[in-house]
XYZ file of C-alpha atoms in Angstrom:
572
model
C 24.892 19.734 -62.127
C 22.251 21.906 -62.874
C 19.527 18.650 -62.044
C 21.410 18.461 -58.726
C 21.233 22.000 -57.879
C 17.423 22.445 -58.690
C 16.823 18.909 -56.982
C 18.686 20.910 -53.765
C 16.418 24.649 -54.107
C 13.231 22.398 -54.493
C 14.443 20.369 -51.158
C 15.531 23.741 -49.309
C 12.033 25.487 -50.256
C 10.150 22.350 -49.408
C 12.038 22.262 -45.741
C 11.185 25.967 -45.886
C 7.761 25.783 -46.202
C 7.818 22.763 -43.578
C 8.924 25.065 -40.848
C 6.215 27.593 -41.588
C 3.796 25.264 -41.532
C 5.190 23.930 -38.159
C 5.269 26.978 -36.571
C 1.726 27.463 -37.684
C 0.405 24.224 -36.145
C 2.947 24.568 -32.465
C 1.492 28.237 -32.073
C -1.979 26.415 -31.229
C -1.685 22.978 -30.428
C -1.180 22.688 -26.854
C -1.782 18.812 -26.482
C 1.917 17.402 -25.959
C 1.537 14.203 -27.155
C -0.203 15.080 -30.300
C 2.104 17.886 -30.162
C 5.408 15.466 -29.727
C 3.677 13.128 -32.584
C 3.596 16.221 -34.758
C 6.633 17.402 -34.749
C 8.414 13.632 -35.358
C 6.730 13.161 -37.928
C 7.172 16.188 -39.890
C 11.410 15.962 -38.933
C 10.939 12.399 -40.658
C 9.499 13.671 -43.784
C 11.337 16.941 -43.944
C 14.472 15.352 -43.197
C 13.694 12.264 -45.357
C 14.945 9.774 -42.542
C 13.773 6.541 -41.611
C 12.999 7.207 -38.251
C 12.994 10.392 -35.386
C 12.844 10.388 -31.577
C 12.452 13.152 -29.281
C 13.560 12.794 -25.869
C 12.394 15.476 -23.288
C 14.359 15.906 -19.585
C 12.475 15.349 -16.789
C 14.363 17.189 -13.291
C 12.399 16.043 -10.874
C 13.754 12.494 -11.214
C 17.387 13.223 -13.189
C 15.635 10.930 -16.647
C 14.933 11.224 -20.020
C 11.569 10.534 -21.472
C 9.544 10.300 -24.724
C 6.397 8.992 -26.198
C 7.968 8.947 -29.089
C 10.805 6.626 -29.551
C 12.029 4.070 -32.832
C 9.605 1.506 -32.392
C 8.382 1.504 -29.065
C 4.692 2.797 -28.790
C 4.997 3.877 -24.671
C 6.113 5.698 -23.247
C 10.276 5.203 -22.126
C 12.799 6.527 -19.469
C 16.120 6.483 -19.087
C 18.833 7.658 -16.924
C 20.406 11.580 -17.970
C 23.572 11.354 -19.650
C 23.537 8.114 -20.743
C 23.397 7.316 -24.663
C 23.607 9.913 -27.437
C 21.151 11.974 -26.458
C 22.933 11.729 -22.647
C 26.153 13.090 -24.940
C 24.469 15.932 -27.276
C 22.390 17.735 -23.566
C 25.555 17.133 -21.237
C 28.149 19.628 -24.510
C 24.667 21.398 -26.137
C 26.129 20.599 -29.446
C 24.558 18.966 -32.152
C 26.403 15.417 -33.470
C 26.591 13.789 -36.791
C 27.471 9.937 -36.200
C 27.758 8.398 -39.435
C 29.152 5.499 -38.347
C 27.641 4.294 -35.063
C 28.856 0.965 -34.014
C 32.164 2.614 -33.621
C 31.240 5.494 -30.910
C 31.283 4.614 -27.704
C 28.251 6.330 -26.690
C 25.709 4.291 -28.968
C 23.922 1.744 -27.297
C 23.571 -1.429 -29.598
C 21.479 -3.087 -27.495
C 18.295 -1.804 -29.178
C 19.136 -2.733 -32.837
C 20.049 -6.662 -31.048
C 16.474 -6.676 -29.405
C 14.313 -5.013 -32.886
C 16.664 -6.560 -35.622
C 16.968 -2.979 -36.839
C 19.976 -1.737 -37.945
C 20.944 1.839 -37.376
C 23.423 3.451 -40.402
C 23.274 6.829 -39.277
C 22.287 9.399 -36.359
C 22.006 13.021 -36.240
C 21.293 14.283 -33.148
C 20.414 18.461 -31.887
C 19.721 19.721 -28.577
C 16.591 21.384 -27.805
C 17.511 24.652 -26.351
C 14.754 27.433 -24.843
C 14.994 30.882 -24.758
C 16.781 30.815 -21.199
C 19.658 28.646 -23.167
C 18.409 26.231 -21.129
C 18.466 22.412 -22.922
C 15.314 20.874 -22.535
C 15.842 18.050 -24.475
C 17.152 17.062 -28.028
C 16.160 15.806 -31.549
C 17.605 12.241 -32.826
C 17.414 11.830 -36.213
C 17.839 7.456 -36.782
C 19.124 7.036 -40.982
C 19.209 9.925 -43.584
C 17.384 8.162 -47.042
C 20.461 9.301 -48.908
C 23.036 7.625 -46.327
C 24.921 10.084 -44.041
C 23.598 13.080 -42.748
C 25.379 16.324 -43.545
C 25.853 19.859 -42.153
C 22.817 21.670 -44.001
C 21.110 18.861 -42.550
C 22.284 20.002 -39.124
C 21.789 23.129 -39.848
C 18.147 22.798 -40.482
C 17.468 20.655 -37.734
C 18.505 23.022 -35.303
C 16.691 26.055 -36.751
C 13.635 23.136 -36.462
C 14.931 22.437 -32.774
C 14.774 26.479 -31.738
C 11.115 26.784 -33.254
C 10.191 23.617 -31.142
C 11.658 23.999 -28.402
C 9.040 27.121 -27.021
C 6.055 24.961 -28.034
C 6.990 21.540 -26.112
C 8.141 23.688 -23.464
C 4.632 25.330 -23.242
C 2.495 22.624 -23.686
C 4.410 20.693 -20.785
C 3.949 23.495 -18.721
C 0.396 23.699 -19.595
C 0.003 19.932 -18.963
C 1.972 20.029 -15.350
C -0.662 23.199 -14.849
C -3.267 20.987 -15.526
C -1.905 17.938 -13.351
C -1.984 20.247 -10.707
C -5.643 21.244 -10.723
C -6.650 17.995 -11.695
C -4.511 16.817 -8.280
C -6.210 19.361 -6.237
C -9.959 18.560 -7.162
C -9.181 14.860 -6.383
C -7.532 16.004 -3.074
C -10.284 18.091 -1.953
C -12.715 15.634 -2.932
C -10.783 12.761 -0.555
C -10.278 15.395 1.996
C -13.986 16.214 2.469
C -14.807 12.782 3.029
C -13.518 12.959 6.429
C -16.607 14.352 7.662
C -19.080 12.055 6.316
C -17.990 8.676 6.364
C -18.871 6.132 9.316
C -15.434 3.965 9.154
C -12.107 3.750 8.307
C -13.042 0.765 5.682
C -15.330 3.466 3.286
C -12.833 5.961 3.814
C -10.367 3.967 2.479
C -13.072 2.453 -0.582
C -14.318 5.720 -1.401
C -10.386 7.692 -1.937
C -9.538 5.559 -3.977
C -12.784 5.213 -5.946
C -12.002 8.952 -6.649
C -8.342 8.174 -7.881
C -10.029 5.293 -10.003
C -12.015 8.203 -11.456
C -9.547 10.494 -11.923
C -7.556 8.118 -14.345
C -10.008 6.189 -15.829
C -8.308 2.426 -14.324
C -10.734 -0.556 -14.806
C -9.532 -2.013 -11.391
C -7.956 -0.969 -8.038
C -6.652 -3.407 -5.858
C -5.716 -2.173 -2.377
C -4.109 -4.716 0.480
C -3.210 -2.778 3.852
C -3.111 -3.766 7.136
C -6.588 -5.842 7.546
C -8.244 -3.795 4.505
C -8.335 -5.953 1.401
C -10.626 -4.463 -1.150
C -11.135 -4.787 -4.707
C -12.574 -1.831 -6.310
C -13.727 -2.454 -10.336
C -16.298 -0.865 -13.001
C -16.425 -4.424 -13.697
C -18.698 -6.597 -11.694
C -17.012 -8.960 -9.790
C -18.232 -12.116 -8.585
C -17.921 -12.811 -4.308
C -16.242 -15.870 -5.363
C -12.990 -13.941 -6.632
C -12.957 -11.558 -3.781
C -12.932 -14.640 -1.362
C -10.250 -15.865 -3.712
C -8.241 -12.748 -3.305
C -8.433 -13.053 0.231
C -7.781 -16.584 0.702
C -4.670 -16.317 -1.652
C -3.627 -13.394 0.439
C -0.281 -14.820 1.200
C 0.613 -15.830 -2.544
C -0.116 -12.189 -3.412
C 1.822 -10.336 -0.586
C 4.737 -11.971 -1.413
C 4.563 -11.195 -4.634
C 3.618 -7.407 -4.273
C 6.276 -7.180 -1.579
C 8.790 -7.091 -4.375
C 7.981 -3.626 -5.342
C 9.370 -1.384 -2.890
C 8.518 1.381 -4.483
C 6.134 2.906 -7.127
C 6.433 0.935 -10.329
C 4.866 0.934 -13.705
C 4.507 -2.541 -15.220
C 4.051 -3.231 -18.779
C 2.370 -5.928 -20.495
C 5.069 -6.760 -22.654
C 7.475 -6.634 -19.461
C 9.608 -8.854 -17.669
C 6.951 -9.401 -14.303
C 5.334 -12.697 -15.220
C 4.423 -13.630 -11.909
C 2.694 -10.501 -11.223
C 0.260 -11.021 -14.544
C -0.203 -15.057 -13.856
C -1.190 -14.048 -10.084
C -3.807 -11.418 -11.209
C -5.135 -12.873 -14.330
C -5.499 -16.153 -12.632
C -7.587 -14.041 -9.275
C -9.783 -11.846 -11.678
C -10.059 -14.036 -14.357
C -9.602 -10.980 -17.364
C -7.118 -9.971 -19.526
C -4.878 -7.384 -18.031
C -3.527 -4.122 -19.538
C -0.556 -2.088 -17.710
C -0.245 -2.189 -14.133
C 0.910 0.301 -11.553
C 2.361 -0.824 -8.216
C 2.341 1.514 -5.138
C 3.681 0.825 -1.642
C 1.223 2.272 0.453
C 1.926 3.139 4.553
C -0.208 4.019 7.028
C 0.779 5.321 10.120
C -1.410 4.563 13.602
C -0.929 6.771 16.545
C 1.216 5.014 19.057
C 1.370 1.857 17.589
C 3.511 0.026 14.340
C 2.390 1.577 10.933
C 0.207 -0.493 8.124
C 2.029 -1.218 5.554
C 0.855 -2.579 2.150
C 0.144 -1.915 -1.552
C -2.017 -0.749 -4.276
C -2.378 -1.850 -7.109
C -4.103 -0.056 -10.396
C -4.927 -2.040 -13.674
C -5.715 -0.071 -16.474
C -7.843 -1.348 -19.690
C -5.498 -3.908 -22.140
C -6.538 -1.270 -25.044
C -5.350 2.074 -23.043
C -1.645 2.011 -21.597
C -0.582 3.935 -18.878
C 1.947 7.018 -18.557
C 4.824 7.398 -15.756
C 2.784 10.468 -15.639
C -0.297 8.272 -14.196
C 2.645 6.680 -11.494
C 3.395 9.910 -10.474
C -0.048 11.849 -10.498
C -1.439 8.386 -8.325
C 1.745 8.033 -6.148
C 0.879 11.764 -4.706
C -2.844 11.277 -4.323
C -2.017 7.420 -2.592
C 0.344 9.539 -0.741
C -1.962 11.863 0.469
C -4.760 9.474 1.264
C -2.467 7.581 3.566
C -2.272 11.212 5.169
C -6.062 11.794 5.446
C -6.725 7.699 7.191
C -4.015 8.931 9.441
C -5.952 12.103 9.976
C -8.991 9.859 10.335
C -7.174 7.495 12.858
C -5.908 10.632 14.924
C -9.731 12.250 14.974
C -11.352 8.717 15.912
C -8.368 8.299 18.707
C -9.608 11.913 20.267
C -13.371 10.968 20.429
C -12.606 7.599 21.870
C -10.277 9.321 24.118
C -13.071 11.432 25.164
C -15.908 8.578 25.324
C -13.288 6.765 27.995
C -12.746 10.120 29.833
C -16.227 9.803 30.268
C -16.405 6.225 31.058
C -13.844 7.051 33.313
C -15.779 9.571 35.218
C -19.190 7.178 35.126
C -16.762 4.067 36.306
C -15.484 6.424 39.488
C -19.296 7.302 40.660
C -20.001 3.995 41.580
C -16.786 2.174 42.485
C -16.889 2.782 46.378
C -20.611 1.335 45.869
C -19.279 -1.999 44.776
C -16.328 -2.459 46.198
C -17.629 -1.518 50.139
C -19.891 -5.094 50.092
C -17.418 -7.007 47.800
C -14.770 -5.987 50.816
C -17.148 -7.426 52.997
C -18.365 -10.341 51.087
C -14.263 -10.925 50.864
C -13.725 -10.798 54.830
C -16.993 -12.609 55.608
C -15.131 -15.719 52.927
C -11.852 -15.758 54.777
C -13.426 -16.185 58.199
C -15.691 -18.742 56.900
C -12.568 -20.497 55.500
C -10.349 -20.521 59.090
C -13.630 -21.158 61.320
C -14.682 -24.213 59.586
C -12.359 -27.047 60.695
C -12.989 -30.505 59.054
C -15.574 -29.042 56.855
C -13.779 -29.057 53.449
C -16.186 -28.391 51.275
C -17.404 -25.422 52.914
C -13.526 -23.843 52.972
C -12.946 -25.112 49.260
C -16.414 -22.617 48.589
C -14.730 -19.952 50.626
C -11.731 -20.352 48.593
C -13.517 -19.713 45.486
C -15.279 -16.801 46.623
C -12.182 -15.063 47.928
C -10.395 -15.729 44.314
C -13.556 -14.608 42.768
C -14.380 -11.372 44.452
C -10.529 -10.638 44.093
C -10.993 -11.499 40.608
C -13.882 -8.339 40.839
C -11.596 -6.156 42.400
C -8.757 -6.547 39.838
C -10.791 -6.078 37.196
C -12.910 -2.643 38.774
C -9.209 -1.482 39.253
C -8.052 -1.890 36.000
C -10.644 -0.405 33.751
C -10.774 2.395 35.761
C -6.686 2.441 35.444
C -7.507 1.921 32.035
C -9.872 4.863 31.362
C -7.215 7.145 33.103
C -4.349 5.652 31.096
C -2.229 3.952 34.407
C -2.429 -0.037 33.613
C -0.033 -1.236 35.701
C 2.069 -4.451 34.385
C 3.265 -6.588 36.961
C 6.081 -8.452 34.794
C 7.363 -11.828 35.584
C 8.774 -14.983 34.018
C 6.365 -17.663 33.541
C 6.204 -21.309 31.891
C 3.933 -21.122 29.453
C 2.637 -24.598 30.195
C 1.480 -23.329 33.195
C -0.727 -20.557 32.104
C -2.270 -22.674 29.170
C -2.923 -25.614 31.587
C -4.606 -23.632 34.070
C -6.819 -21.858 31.145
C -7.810 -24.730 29.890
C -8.857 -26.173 32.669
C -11.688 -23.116 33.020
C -11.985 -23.411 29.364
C -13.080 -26.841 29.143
C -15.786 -26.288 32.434
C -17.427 -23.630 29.978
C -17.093 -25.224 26.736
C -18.945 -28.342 28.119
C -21.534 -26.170 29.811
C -22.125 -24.661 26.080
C -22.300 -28.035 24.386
C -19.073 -27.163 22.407
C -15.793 -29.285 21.652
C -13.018 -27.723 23.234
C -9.140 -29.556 22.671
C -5.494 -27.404 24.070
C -3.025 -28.562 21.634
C 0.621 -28.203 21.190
C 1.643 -27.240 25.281
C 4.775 -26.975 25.554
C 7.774 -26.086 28.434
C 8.997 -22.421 26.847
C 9.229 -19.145 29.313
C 8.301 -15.587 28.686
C 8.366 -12.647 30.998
C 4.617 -11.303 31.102
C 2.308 -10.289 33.617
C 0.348 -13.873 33.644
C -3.117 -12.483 34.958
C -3.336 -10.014 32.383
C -2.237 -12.679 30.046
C -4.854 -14.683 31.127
C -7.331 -12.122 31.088
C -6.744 -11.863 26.834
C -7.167 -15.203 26.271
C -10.402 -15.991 28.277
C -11.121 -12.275 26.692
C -10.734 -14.504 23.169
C -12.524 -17.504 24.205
C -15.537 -16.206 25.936
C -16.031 -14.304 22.696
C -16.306 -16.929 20.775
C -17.974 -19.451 22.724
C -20.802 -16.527 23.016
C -21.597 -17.073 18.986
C -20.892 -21.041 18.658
C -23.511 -23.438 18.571
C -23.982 -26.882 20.277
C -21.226 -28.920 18.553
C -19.203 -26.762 16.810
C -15.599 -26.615 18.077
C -12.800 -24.741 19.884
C -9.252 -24.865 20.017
C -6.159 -23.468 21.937
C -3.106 -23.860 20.592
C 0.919 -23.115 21.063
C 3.570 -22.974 18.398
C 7.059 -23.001 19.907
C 9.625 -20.947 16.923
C 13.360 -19.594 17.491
C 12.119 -16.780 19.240
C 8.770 -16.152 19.995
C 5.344 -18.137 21.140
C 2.400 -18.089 19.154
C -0.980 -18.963 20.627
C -3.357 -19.508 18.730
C -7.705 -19.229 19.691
C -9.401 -21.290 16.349
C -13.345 -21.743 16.683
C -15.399 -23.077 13.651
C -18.494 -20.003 14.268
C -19.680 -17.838 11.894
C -16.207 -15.780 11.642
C -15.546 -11.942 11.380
C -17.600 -9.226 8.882
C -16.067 -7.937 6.095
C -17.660 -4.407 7.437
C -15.684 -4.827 10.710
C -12.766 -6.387 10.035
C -10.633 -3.094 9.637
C -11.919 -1.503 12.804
C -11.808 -4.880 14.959
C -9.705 -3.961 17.508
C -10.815 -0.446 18.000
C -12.733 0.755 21.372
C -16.383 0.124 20.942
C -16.596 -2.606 18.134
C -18.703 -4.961 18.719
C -20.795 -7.451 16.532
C -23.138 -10.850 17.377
C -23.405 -10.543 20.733
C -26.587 -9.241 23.080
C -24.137 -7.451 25.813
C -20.523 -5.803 25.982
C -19.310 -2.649 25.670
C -16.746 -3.426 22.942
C -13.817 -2.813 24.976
C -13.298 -6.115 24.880
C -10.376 -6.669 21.880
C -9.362 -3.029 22.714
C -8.210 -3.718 25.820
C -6.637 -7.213 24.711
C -4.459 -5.342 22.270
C -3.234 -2.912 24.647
C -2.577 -5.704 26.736
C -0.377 -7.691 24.516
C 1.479 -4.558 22.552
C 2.472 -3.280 26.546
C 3.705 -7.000 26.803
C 6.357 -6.341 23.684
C 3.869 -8.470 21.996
C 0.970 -8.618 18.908
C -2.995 -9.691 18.418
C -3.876 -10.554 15.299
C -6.516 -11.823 13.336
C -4.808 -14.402 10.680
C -6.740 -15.060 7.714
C -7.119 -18.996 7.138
C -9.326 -19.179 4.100
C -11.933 -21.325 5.651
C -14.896 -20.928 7.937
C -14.270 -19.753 11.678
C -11.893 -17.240 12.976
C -8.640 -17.223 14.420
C -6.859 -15.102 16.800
C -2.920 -14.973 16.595
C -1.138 -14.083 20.077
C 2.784 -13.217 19.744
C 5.054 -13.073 22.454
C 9.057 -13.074 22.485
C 10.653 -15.932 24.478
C 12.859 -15.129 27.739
C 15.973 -15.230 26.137
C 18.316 -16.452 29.924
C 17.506 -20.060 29.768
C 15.092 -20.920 33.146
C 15.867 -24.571 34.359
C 12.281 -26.744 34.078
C 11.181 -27.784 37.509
């Protein structure tokens, strides 16, 4: 008895001095983690159990979490009120569970996955000096057995002393977060003065989120930006992989509807064999953010980003978060970006405008006459058919002129009118191509219209016209003597797709994200770079799309979209 009793002071003085010596150490360590680390391990040894987690709430999205968990060395979340610790914060009472395959709160799960085999749990709340719970203590298998009531008892006087410090140092943490957040902000923000395009606005952010958590990698896929952003040199070889496999990986990032941490050891093979096999490394932890953009008038970008971090560092759900608000906010300041550009181009065509209105009358007053001198040389020239067939052209030519002075100064004022009608496809192509071909032979180049087929869509077939010779001129301006062009038509369930393929030189990375915007223009010695503007316009006022589709081989392609009449029109 009197063994057992001294055995008991020597335990109660050493548990003693452990608390002073916690209290020491809490009342300057600020560090959570190392604080969290701490204070597990000294429970352990005080309390001479096998194992301790702490589990802290987080509010803002209704989970537990801990860094320090029975064999797990990450960081883990899990729903509130679910589990024992769910049990001991929802009645802020402490629970002895000496038996726990028999309590319906105990989640066996865990011991099936690890082999381990849990005896006993103890488990305290962690209360602050608002009697606010903050958290609690789990103790996992007391050395002598079962836990009992002194060792509840000092548990909880260990729970009240911790509970100030973790509280503290997560404030202090979230404090720094914040500042941390607002340097990287400001930094992102200020590049909107200095950068020339939308492409190094969107390289440079997130080089500064890079920074700002030390990832080896960013990957970012949006709209027609594709970029891969290391410390690691990366060969051109597996950037024109990314980009050729472009389809592969959007189906696989389109999974992840929102932000998601992925672990090594997790259950997203695909997402691993995809990257490792594009960047050739070994990958560490992954986060996964759905990134929008929003365009002014138009259909919003939509895309991902994707953030590898070293295999010997592991991220934090406190990385997802921290880099889900600064992705966030970058989509904000390209939006900004968008909004400024939008204004100056608005003002450049006001200008236009203005320039275009000068000198209108001065054209069109001799093209009116050219145009009435045509039509009498067409009805006072009997029997002389060649001569009316040249009047005939230069009528449809100079109205051709007229049309298209009109329109770009309806353009620069913002009135396009859209004369709307149904119209067999077939027709339109066949007549193209027939102007096409005349030009493509002129510039040595093979021309072939593929794929014509009887389908009707209600569209204003001039203007229609006017985007695809818009596509076709442009390329047969950069194609050399016996390189090729096609025109093609795909016929789905509902909706045409045309389809301009040449085998030139194709599009530069350095314009690709800007392509369709008002002044872009690249390998050509004229043109105001309205051209693709004003195609785009064209086809989105049509309830339609332009795209550039990305083939993975030389050339370029342009995709035109258009919905299919849906009243059948009987074929003539």
């Amino acid at each position: 008895m009197e063994l057992a009793s001294e055995l008991e002071f020597e335990e109660s003085q050493a548990r003693l001095f452990g608390l002073l010596e916690v209290a020491r150490y809490m009342s300057y360590e600020k560090d959570i983690d190392k604080l969290l680390l701490y204070i597990a391990n000294q429970v352990r040894s005080s309390m001479n159990c096998d194992r301790c987690s702490i589990f802290l709430i987080d509010e803002a999205h209704q989970e537990f979490w801990s860094k320090v968990h029975i064999g797990v060395e990450r960081e883990i979340r899990f729903p509130l009120g679910h589990g024992i610790a769910g049990l001991t914060v929802k009645t802020k009472k402490p629970l002895i569970i000496n038996d726990p395959y028999s309590h319906p709160y105990f989640n066996r799960e865990i011991d099936k996955q690890t082999g381990y085999v849990t005896k006993s749990i103890m488990c305290v709340p962690l209360i602050n000096f608002h009697n606010k719970v903050i958290g609690c203590f789990q103790a996992i298998n007391a050395g002598r057995g079962d836990f009992n009531e002194d060792d509840q008892d000092y548990l909880l006087a260990f729970a009240a002393q911790a509970a100030s410090a973790i509280e503290s140092a997560i404030l202090l943490r979230e404090r720094e977060q914040q500042i941390k957040m607002m340097d990287v902000i400001g930094a992102i923000e200020r590049l909107l003065g200095s950068v020339q395009s939308e492409a190094e606005l969107l390289e440079l952010a997130f080089s500064h989120l890079m920074d700002s958590q030390e990832n080896e990698t960013c990957i970012v896929d949006v709209g027609h930006f594709r970029k891969v952003i290391s410390r690691k040199p990366h060969s051109p070889s597996l950037m024109d992989g990314l980009r050729a496999n472009k389809a592969e990986g959007r189906s696989i990032l389109e999974s992840y509807n929102k932000p998601e941490l992925v672990f090594k050891a997790g259950a997203h093979p695909e997402l691993f064999q995809w990257l490792g096999r594009e960047l050739k490394e070994e990958l560490g932890d992954i986060m996964v953010i759905p990134l929008s953009i929003d365009q002014p008038g138009q259909r919003a970008d939509h895309g991902h980003v994707v953030l590898l971090q070293s295999p010997t560092e592991a991220h934090s759900y406190q990385n997802l978060f921290f880099a889900t608000a600064i992705v966030g906010r970058i989509a904000q300041v390209v939006y900004q970006y968008r909004l400024q550009k939008q204004f100056v181009t608005q003002e450049r065509l006001a200008n236009i405008g203005q320039l275009t209105s000068t000198i209108v009358h001065d054209i069109r007053n001799p093209l009116t006459v050219v145009l009435g001198y045509a039509e009498m040389l067409e009805e006072d020239t009997p029997d002389k058919d060649a001569t009316a067939q040249f009047g005939k052209v230069i009528a449809r030519q100079t109205n051709r002129i007229i049309n298209m002075i009109q329109e770009i100064l309806a353009f620069t004022r913002g009135e396009q009118v859209f004369n709307n009608e149904v119209v067999n496809v077939k027709d339109v192509l066949e007549e193209v191509a027939q102007l096409v071909q005349l030009d493509a032979d002129k510039a040595g180049v093979t021309f072939l219209c593929e794929g014509v087929t009887d389908a009707f869509i209600e569209v204003d077939a001039e203007k229609l016209k006017r985007v695809i010779f818009n596509l076709t001129n442009n390329a047969l301006e950069v194609l050399q003597k016996g390189q090729s062009l096609k025109l093609t038509c795909l016929k789905t369930p509902s909706s045409i797709e045309l389809r301009v393929i040449d085998s030139g030189p194709g599009i530069p990375d350095s314009i690709k994200a800007t392509l369709f915007d008002a002044f872009v223009t690249h390998g050509k010695s004229g043109g105001t770079g309205l051209g693709l503007h004003i195609a785009k316009e064209i086809m989105v006022k049509m309830q339609g799309s332009l795209e550039v589709e990305e083939r993975g081989e030389p050339g370029t392609c342009f995709v035109m979209t258009l919905p299919l009449h849906k009243k059948p029109v009987a074929v003539s």
